[in-house]
């Protein structure tokens, strides 16, 4: 498709997008906060749930609650089939080659820790390096720090520039024969920067370094194709993808998963147990010890169905347009500075207001019914890079509107009046 046809398709997708209709699917958006209509702009922390997801949980607990894999009775068979269906939905959603490559975990954090504690402990030794970027969420820093301390390995960081971009040439230069692993976010939660992941992965693979991707902020906003990216591991969270809390996904290439030791021991991850020796279950169950979050697995499947119905292309085009609208509007405010001005961004505007602490900004906005996040966003090194302690972060989802952005702008003006 030509670039022009691509743009036309995108603009048609954005115009055809019926946000009013979509908002009806999210019961919480009708809530009032301090007597004002809720304006929910904290989607990077967690997103709201469509009725279809809420109903899927109620349906499971009302009609077929049972443990999975352990019984021949009908309810257990139904629950097991629903979990299998969800795994297949996840596989298709990220275009993995096999459901053996889809492991259910609690969330992105657990997925990253799983890789660190299994693949990492097995493959990293003294003098080796793990490469991360200066953009990372604490979940994609601390597990590698723990690993490197234990193994006397080095955690190497590619720092970001003034726009919040990881310079590709710096990234490439930081790779070498001792780089055993690269851990990188697809999209930054603090700044919204979208990393050129496919290029980074290619560079890492030239040194045979597997790449672990923190996809927490990408999966809800853009097509993720783990095979096109050639990602070795890719983790994301259900609750940011309009699904329940407590469930997430770790994708891993089958050959890597097969070579890894188990993460936790317990029921379901075994084939046979004697006091002398335990043999482990096939993939993906080898990494799913204990009763899984059955409702969560069903819920994430319902969330993926919902997102697919709306259409990821339409979502991405609409959100991009809304982000541009919001960026323009915030940029025009005097005394407000946007932190994170990468040319390729998704969903997030972080900003600071002169003479007002972000927590005060958040509190004043809350009184207007506007939910934003304030603080370091679990990315303290990003804040350090910009010499600030915190920002106010508005993060968008496809159910947000221009009117809500206008309400945010009016709210910031009110903050400025208050603190002038
Ligand atoms: C970029 C990024 N990585 C990791 C996480 C951790 O996700 P979870 O708390 O769902 O495990 C988050 C959550 O905010 C995130 O934004």
Coordinates of C-alpha atoms and ligand atoms in Angstrom, one line a residue:
X1 CA 0.0 0.0 0.0
X2 CA 1.3 3.5 -0.9
X3 CA 2.0 6.0 1.9
X4 CA -0.9 8.1 0.6
X5 CA -3.2 5.1 0.7
X6 CA -1.9 4.3 4.2
X7 CA -2.8 7.9 5.4
X8 CA -6.2 7.7 3.8
X9 CA -6.9 4.4 5.4
X10 CA -5.8 5.8 8.8
X11 CA -7.9 9.0 8.5
X12 CA -10.9 6.9 7.5
X13 CA -10.3 4.7 10.4
X14 CA -10.2 7.7 12.7
X15 CA -13.3 9.3 11.2
X16 CA -15.3 6.0 11.3
X17 CA -14.4 5.7 15.0
X18 CA -17.6 6.2 17.0
X19 CA -16.2 7.2 20.4
X20 CA -19.7 8.0 21.9
X21 CA -20.8 4.5 21.0
X22 CA -17.6 3.0 22.5
X23 CA -18.0 4.9 25.7
X24 CA -21.4 3.2 26.3
X25 CA -19.5 -0.1 26.6
X26 CA -17.6 1.2 29.7
X27 CA -20.0 1.5 32.7
X28 CA -17.4 3.3 34.8
X29 CA -17.3 6.3 32.4
X30 CA -20.8 7.3 33.6
X31 CA -19.5 7.8 37.2
X32 CA -19.3 11.2 38.8
X33 CA -16.2 12.2 40.8
X34 CA -16.7 15.1 43.3
X35 CA -20.0 15.7 41.5
X36 CA -18.3 16.1 38.1
X37 CA -18.3 13.7 35.2
X38 CA -15.3 11.4 35.4
X39 CA -12.5 12.3 33.0
X40 CA -10.2 9.3 33.2
X41 CA -6.7 10.1 32.0
X42 CA -4.8 7.5 34.0
X43 CA -4.9 4.7 31.4
X44 CA -1.2 4.0 31.6
X45 CA -1.6 3.0 35.2
X46 CA -4.6 0.8 34.5
X47 CA -7.4 1.0 31.9
X48 CA -11.1 0.7 32.3
X49 CA -13.1 -2.4 31.6
X50 CA -15.8 -2.8 29.0
X51 CA -19.0 -4.5 30.1
X52 CA -18.1 -7.6 27.9
X53 CA -15.1 -8.2 30.2
X54 CA -17.0 -7.6 33.4
X55 CA -19.7 -10.0 32.1
X56 CA -17.2 -12.7 31.2
X57 CA -16.1 -12.8 34.9
X58 CA -19.6 -12.8 36.3
X59 CA -20.5 -15.6 33.7
X60 CA -17.6 -17.7 34.8
X61 CA -18.3 -17.4 38.5
X62 CA -22.0 -17.8 38.0
X63 CA -22.1 -20.7 35.6
X64 CA -18.9 -22.7 35.4
X65 CA -16.5 -21.9 38.3
X66 CA -14.2 -24.9 38.7
X67 CA -10.5 -25.7 38.8
X68 CA -8.9 -26.5 35.5
X69 CA -7.0 -29.5 34.2
X70 CA -7.9 -31.6 37.2
X71 CA -11.3 -33.2 36.7
X72 CA -13.5 -34.8 34.2
X73 CA -16.7 -33.1 35.4
X74 CA -18.5 -30.7 33.1
X75 CA -17.7 -27.5 34.9
X76 CA -14.0 -28.2 35.0
X77 CA -14.1 -29.2 31.3
X78 CA -15.8 -25.9 30.4
X79 CA -13.4 -23.8 32.5
X80 CA -10.4 -25.6 30.9
X81 CA -11.8 -25.1 27.4
X82 CA -12.3 -21.4 28.1
X83 CA -8.7 -21.0 29.3
X84 CA -7.5 -22.8 26.2
X85 CA -9.6 -20.5 24.0
X86 CA -8.1 -17.5 25.7
X87 CA -4.6 -18.7 25.2
X88 CA -5.3 -19.1 21.5
X89 CA -6.8 -15.6 21.4
X90 CA -3.6 -14.2 23.0
X91 CA -1.5 -16.2 20.5
X92 CA -3.4 -14.6 17.6
X93 CA -3.4 -11.2 19.2
X94 CA 0.5 -11.1 19.2
X95 CA 0.9 -13.4 16.2
X96 CA 2.9 -16.0 18.1
X97 CA 3.6 -19.3 16.3
X98 CA 2.2 -21.6 19.0
X99 CA 0.2 -21.5 22.2
X100 CA 3.3 -23.3 23.8
X101 CA 4.8 -19.8 23.6
X102 CA 2.1 -18.2 25.7
X103 CA 2.5 -18.3 29.4
X104 CA 0.0 -16.7 31.7
X105 CA 1.6 -14.8 34.6
X106 CA 0.3 -12.1 37.0
X107 CA 1.4 -9.3 34.8
X108 CA 4.4 -7.7 33.1
X109 CA 6.4 -7.5 36.3
X110 CA 6.1 -11.2 36.9
X111 CA 6.8 -12.0 33.2
X112 CA 10.1 -10.0 33.4
X113 CA 11.1 -11.6 36.7
X114 CA 10.4 -15.0 35.3
X115 CA 12.8 -14.5 32.5
X116 CA 15.4 -13.0 34.9
X117 CA 15.2 -15.9 37.3
X118 CA 15.2 -18.7 34.7
X119 CA 16.8 -17.8 31.4
X120 CA 18.9 -15.1 33.2
X121 CA 20.2 -17.3 36.0
X122 CA 21.0 -20.0 33.5
X123 CA 22.8 -17.9 31.0
X124 CA 24.5 -15.0 32.7
X125 CA 27.7 -15.2 34.6
X126 CA 30.5 -13.0 36.0
X127 CA 31.6 -10.3 33.6
X128 CA 28.6 -10.7 31.3
X129 CA 26.3 -7.7 30.6
X130 CA 22.6 -7.1 30.5
X131 CA 21.7 -4.0 28.5
X132 CA 18.7 -1.8 29.3
X133 CA 17.8 1.7 28.4
X134 CA 17.3 4.9 30.5
X135 CA 13.6 4.8 29.7
X136 CA 12.7 1.7 31.7
X137 CA 10.0 1.2 34.3
X138 CA 11.4 -0.1 37.6
X139 CA 9.9 -3.6 36.6
X140 CA 12.4 -3.7 33.8
X141 CA 15.4 -2.5 35.9
X142 CA 15.2 -4.1 39.3
X143 CA 14.9 -7.8 38.2
X144 CA 18.1 -7.3 36.1
X145 CA 19.8 -5.5 38.9
X146 CA 19.1 -8.4 41.3
X147 CA 20.3 -10.9 38.7
X148 CA 23.5 -9.0 37.9
X149 CA 24.3 -8.6 41.6
X150 CA 23.9 -12.4 42.1
X151 CA 25.9 -13.3 39.1
X152 CA 28.5 -10.5 39.3
X153 CA 27.4 -9.3 35.9
X154 CA 27.1 -5.7 34.8
X155 CA 23.9 -3.8 34.1
X156 CA 24.7 -1.4 31.3
X157 CA 22.4 1.5 30.5
X158 CA 21.9 3.3 27.2
X159 CA 20.9 6.8 28.3
X160 CA 18.1 8.8 26.7
X161 CA 18.5 12.2 25.0
X162 CA 16.7 15.5 25.8
X163 CA 13.6 14.3 23.9
X164 CA 13.4 11.0 25.8
X165 CA 14.7 9.0 22.8
X166 CA 17.1 6.1 23.1
X167 CA 19.8 7.0 20.5
X168 CA 20.0 4.1 18.2
X169 CA 23.7 4.6 17.5
X170 CA 24.4 4.6 21.2
X171 CA 22.4 1.5 21.6
X172 CA 24.3 -0.2 18.8
X173 CA 27.7 0.8 20.3
X174 CA 26.7 -0.6 23.7
X175 CA 26.3 -4.1 22.3
X176 CA 29.3 -6.5 22.2
X177 CA 30.2 -10.1 22.7
X178 CA 29.6 -10.0 26.5
X179 CA 26.0 -8.7 26.1
X180 CA 24.0 -11.7 27.1
X181 CA 20.6 -10.1 27.2
X182 CA 18.8 -6.9 26.2
X183 CA 15.7 -5.8 28.1
X184 CA 13.9 -2.9 26.5
X185 CA 10.4 -1.3 26.7
X186 CA 8.3 -1.1 23.5
X187 CA 6.7 2.1 24.8
X188 CA 7.8 4.2 27.8
X189 CA 5.1 4.6 30.5
X190 CA 6.7 7.9 31.8
X191 CA 7.2 9.7 28.5
X192 CA 5.3 7.8 25.8
X193 CA 8.4 7.3 23.6
X194 CA 7.9 4.4 21.1
X195 CA 11.2 2.6 20.6
X196 CA 12.3 1.4 17.2
X197 CA 12.1 -2.1 18.5
X198 CA 12.6 -4.1 15.3
X199 CA 15.8 -2.3 14.6
X200 CA 17.0 -2.7 18.1
X201 CA 16.3 -6.4 18.1
X202 CA 18.1 -6.8 14.8
X203 CA 21.2 -5.1 16.3
X204 CA 21.1 -7.2 19.5
X205 CA 20.7 -10.4 17.5
X206 CA 23.9 -9.6 15.6
X207 CA 25.6 -10.3 18.9
X208 CA 23.4 -13.3 19.7
X209 CA 21.8 -11.4 22.6
X210 CA 18.2 -12.4 23.2
X211 CA 15.8 -9.5 23.7
X212 CA 13.2 -9.3 26.4
X213 CA 10.5 -6.7 25.6
X214 CA 8.5 -4.9 28.2
X215 CA 5.3 -4.5 26.2
X216 CA 3.0 -3.2 29.1
X217 CA 2.4 0.2 27.3
X218 CA 2.3 -1.1 23.7
X219 CA -0.1 -4.0 23.8
X220 CA -3.1 -1.7 24.5
X221 CA -2.3 0.8 21.8
X222 CA -0.8 -0.8 18.7
X223 CA -0.5 -4.0 16.8
X224 CA 2.1 -6.3 18.3
X225 CA 3.6 -8.9 16.1
X226 CA 6.2 -10.8 18.0
X227 CA 7.3 -12.7 14.9
X228 CA 7.7 -9.7 12.7
X229 CA 9.6 -8.0 15.6
X230 CA 11.6 -11.2 16.1
X231 CA 11.3 -10.6 19.9
X232 CA 12.6 -13.4 22.1
X233 CA 10.4 -12.6 25.0
X234 CA 7.5 -10.2 25.2
X235 CA 5.6 -9.4 28.4
X236 CA 2.3 -7.4 28.9
X237 CA -0.4 -6.9 31.5
X238 CA -4.1 -7.7 31.2
X239 CA -5.3 -4.8 33.3
X240 CA -3.7 -2.2 31.0
X241 CA -5.4 -4.0 28.0
X242 CA -9.0 -3.4 29.3
X243 CA -8.9 -6.8 31.1
X244 CA -8.8 -7.8 34.7
X245 CA -5.9 -7.2 37.2
X246 CA -3.8 -10.2 38.3
X247 CA -3.3 -11.6 34.8
X248 CA -0.7 -11.0 32.2
X249 CA 1.2 -12.7 29.4
X250 CA 4.8 -13.8 28.8
X251 CA 5.5 -14.7 25.3
X252 CA 8.8 -16.6 24.7
X253 CA 10.2 -18.4 21.7
X254 CA 9.5 -22.1 22.1
X255 CA 13.2 -23.1 21.8
X256 CA 14.1 -20.7 24.6
X257 CA 11.3 -21.7 26.8
X258 CA 12.2 -25.4 26.3
X259 CA 15.8 -24.7 27.3
X260 CA 14.8 -22.9 30.5
X261 CA 14.4 -24.4 34.0
X262 CA 11.0 -23.9 35.6
X263 CA 10.2 -20.6 37.5
X264 CA 8.2 -21.9 40.4
X265 CA 7.5 -25.5 41.6
X266 CA 4.0 -26.9 42.4
X267 CA 0.9 -28.4 40.9
X268 CA 0.3 -28.4 37.2
X269 CA 3.9 -27.7 36.2
X270 CA 4.9 -31.4 36.8
X271 CA 4.6 -34.6 34.8
X272 CA 5.6 -36.9 37.6
X273 CA 6.8 -36.4 41.2
X274 CA 8.7 -38.8 43.4
X275 CA 10.8 -37.9 46.4
X276 CA 13.9 -38.7 44.3
X277 CA 13.0 -36.8 41.1
X278 CA 10.4 -34.6 39.5
X279 CA 9.9 -34.4 35.8
X280 CA 8.3 -31.3 34.3
X281 CA 5.2 -30.7 32.3
X282 CA 5.2 -29.6 28.6
X283 CA 5.0 -26.0 27.6
X284 CA 3.4 -23.8 28.5
X285 CA 2.4 -25.5 31.8
X286 CA 6.0 -25.9 32.9
X287 CA 5.9 -22.2 33.8
X288 CA 2.4 -22.2 35.3
X289 CA 2.7 -23.7 38.8
X290 CA -0.5 -23.8 40.9
X291 CA -4.1 -22.9 40.1
X292 CA -4.0 -20.2 37.5
X293 CA -6.0 -17.0 37.6
X294 CA -8.8 -18.7 35.7
X295 CA -11.2 -15.8 35.8
X296 CA -8.4 -13.5 34.7
X297 CA -7.5 -15.7 31.8
X298 CA -11.1 -15.7 30.7
X299 CA -11.2 -12.0 31.2
X300 CA -8.1 -11.2 29.1
X301 CA -9.6 -13.3 26.3
X302 CA -12.8 -11.2 26.5
X303 CA -10.7 -8.0 26.5
X304 CA -8.8 -9.2 23.3
X305 CA -12.2 -10.0 21.6
X306 CA -13.4 -6.5 22.5
X307 CA -10.2 -4.8 21.2
X308 CA -10.4 -6.9 18.0
X309 CA -14.0 -5.9 17.5
X310 CA -13.2 -2.2 17.7
X311 CA -10.1 -2.8 15.6
X312 CA -6.5 -2.1 16.6
X313 CA -5.9 0.0 13.4
X314 CA -8.8 2.2 14.3
X315 CA -7.7 2.4 17.9
X316 CA -4.1 3.4 17.0
X317 CA -5.3 6.0 14.4
X318 CA -7.8 7.6 16.8
X319 CA -5.4 7.7 19.7
X320 CA -2.7 9.2 17.6
X321 CA -5.0 12.0 16.5
X322 CA -6.1 12.6 20.1
X323 CA -2.5 12.6 21.3
X324 CA -1.6 15.3 18.7
X325 CA -4.6 17.3 19.7
X326 CA -3.7 17.1 23.4
X327 CA 0.0 17.8 22.7
X328 CA -0.9 20.9 20.7
X329 CA -3.2 22.1 23.5
X330 CA -0.8 21.5 26.3
X331 CA 2.1 23.1 24.3
X332 CA 0.2 26.3 24.0
X333 CA -0.2 26.8 27.7
X334 CA 2.4 29.2 29.1
X335 CA 4.3 28.0 32.1
X336 CA 3.7 24.3 31.2
X337 CA 6.5 22.1 29.9
X338 CA 6.0 18.8 28.3
X339 CA 8.6 16.2 29.4
X340 CA 9.2 13.7 26.6
X341 CA 9.1 15.1 23.1
X342 CA 10.1 12.1 21.0
X343 CA 9.0 12.2 17.4
X344 CA 7.3 8.8 17.8
X345 CA 5.0 8.7 20.9
X346 CA 2.0 6.8 22.1
X347 CA -0.8 7.8 24.4
X348 CA 1.2 9.7 27.1
X349 CA 1.7 13.4 27.9
X350 CA 3.9 14.1 30.9
X351 CA 4.3 17.7 31.9
X352 CA 5.3 20.1 34.7
X353 CA 3.6 23.3 35.6
X354 CA 5.7 26.3 36.8
X355 CA 5.3 26.9 40.5
X356 CA 3.0 24.0 41.2
X357 CA 4.1 20.6 42.5
X358 CA 2.7 17.7 40.4
X359 CA 0.9 16.3 43.5
X360 CA -0.9 19.6 43.9
X361 CA -1.7 19.7 40.2
X362 CA -3.2 16.2 40.5
X363 CA -5.2 17.2 43.6
X364 CA -6.7 20.3 41.9
X365 CA -7.5 18.2 38.7
X366 CA -9.1 15.5 40.9
X367 CA -11.5 18.1 42.3
X368 CA -12.5 18.7 38.7
X369 CA -13.2 15.0 38.2
X370 CA -10.0 14.5 36.2
X371 CA -7.9 11.5 37.0
X372 CA -4.3 11.8 36.1
X373 CA -1.1 10.3 37.7
X374 CA 1.5 12.3 39.5
X375 CA 4.9 11.2 40.7
X376 CA 7.8 9.4 39.2
X377 CA 5.7 6.7 37.4
X378 CA 7.9 3.9 38.7
X379 CA 10.6 5.4 36.4
X380 CA 12.8 7.3 38.8
X381 CA 15.9 7.3 36.5
X382 CA 13.8 9.0 33.8
X383 CA 12.9 11.8 36.3
X384 CA 16.6 12.0 37.3
X385 CA 17.5 12.4 33.6
X386 CA 15.3 15.5 33.4
X387 CA 16.4 16.8 36.8
X388 CA 12.9 16.6 38.3
X389 CA 11.3 14.6 41.0
X390 CA 7.9 14.0 39.4
X391 CA 5.6 14.9 36.5
X392 CA 1.9 15.0 36.0
X393 CA 1.0 12.4 33.4
X394 CA -2.2 12.3 31.3
X395 CA -2.5 9.0 29.5
X396 CA -5.1 8.3 26.9
X397 CA -7.2 5.4 25.7
X398 CA -9.5 5.0 22.8
X399 CA -12.6 6.0 24.9
X400 CA -11.2 9.4 25.7
X401 CA -12.4 12.4 23.7
X402 CA -11.3 15.9 22.6
X403 CA -13.8 17.3 25.1
X404 CA -12.0 15.5 27.9
X405 CA -8.7 16.9 26.7
X406 CA -10.4 20.4 26.8
X407 CA -11.4 19.7 30.4
X408 CA -7.8 18.8 31.2
X409 CA -6.6 22.1 29.7
X410 CA -9.3 24.1 31.6
X411 CA -8.2 22.2 34.8
X412 CA -4.5 23.1 34.2
X413 CA -5.5 26.8 33.8
X414 CA -7.4 26.5 37.1
X415 CA -4.2 25.1 38.7
X416 CA -2.2 28.0 37.4
X417 CA -4.8 30.5 38.8
X418 CA -4.6 28.8 42.1
X419 CA -0.8 28.8 42.4
X420 CA -0.1 32.2 40.7
Ligands
LIG1 C1 6.3 0.2 30.9 C2 5.8 -0.6 32.1 N1 6.4 -1.7 32.4 C3 6.0 -2.5 33.4 C4 4.9 -2.2 34.2 C5 4.4 -3.1 35.3 O1 3.2 -3.6 35.0 P1 2.4 -4.5 36.1 O2 2.4 -3.6 37.3 O3 1.1 -4.7 35.5 O4 3.2 -5.7 36.3 C6 4.2 -1.0 33.9 C7 3.1 -0.6 34.7 O5 2.8 0.6 34.9 C8 4.6 -0.2 32.8 O6 4.0 0.9 32.5

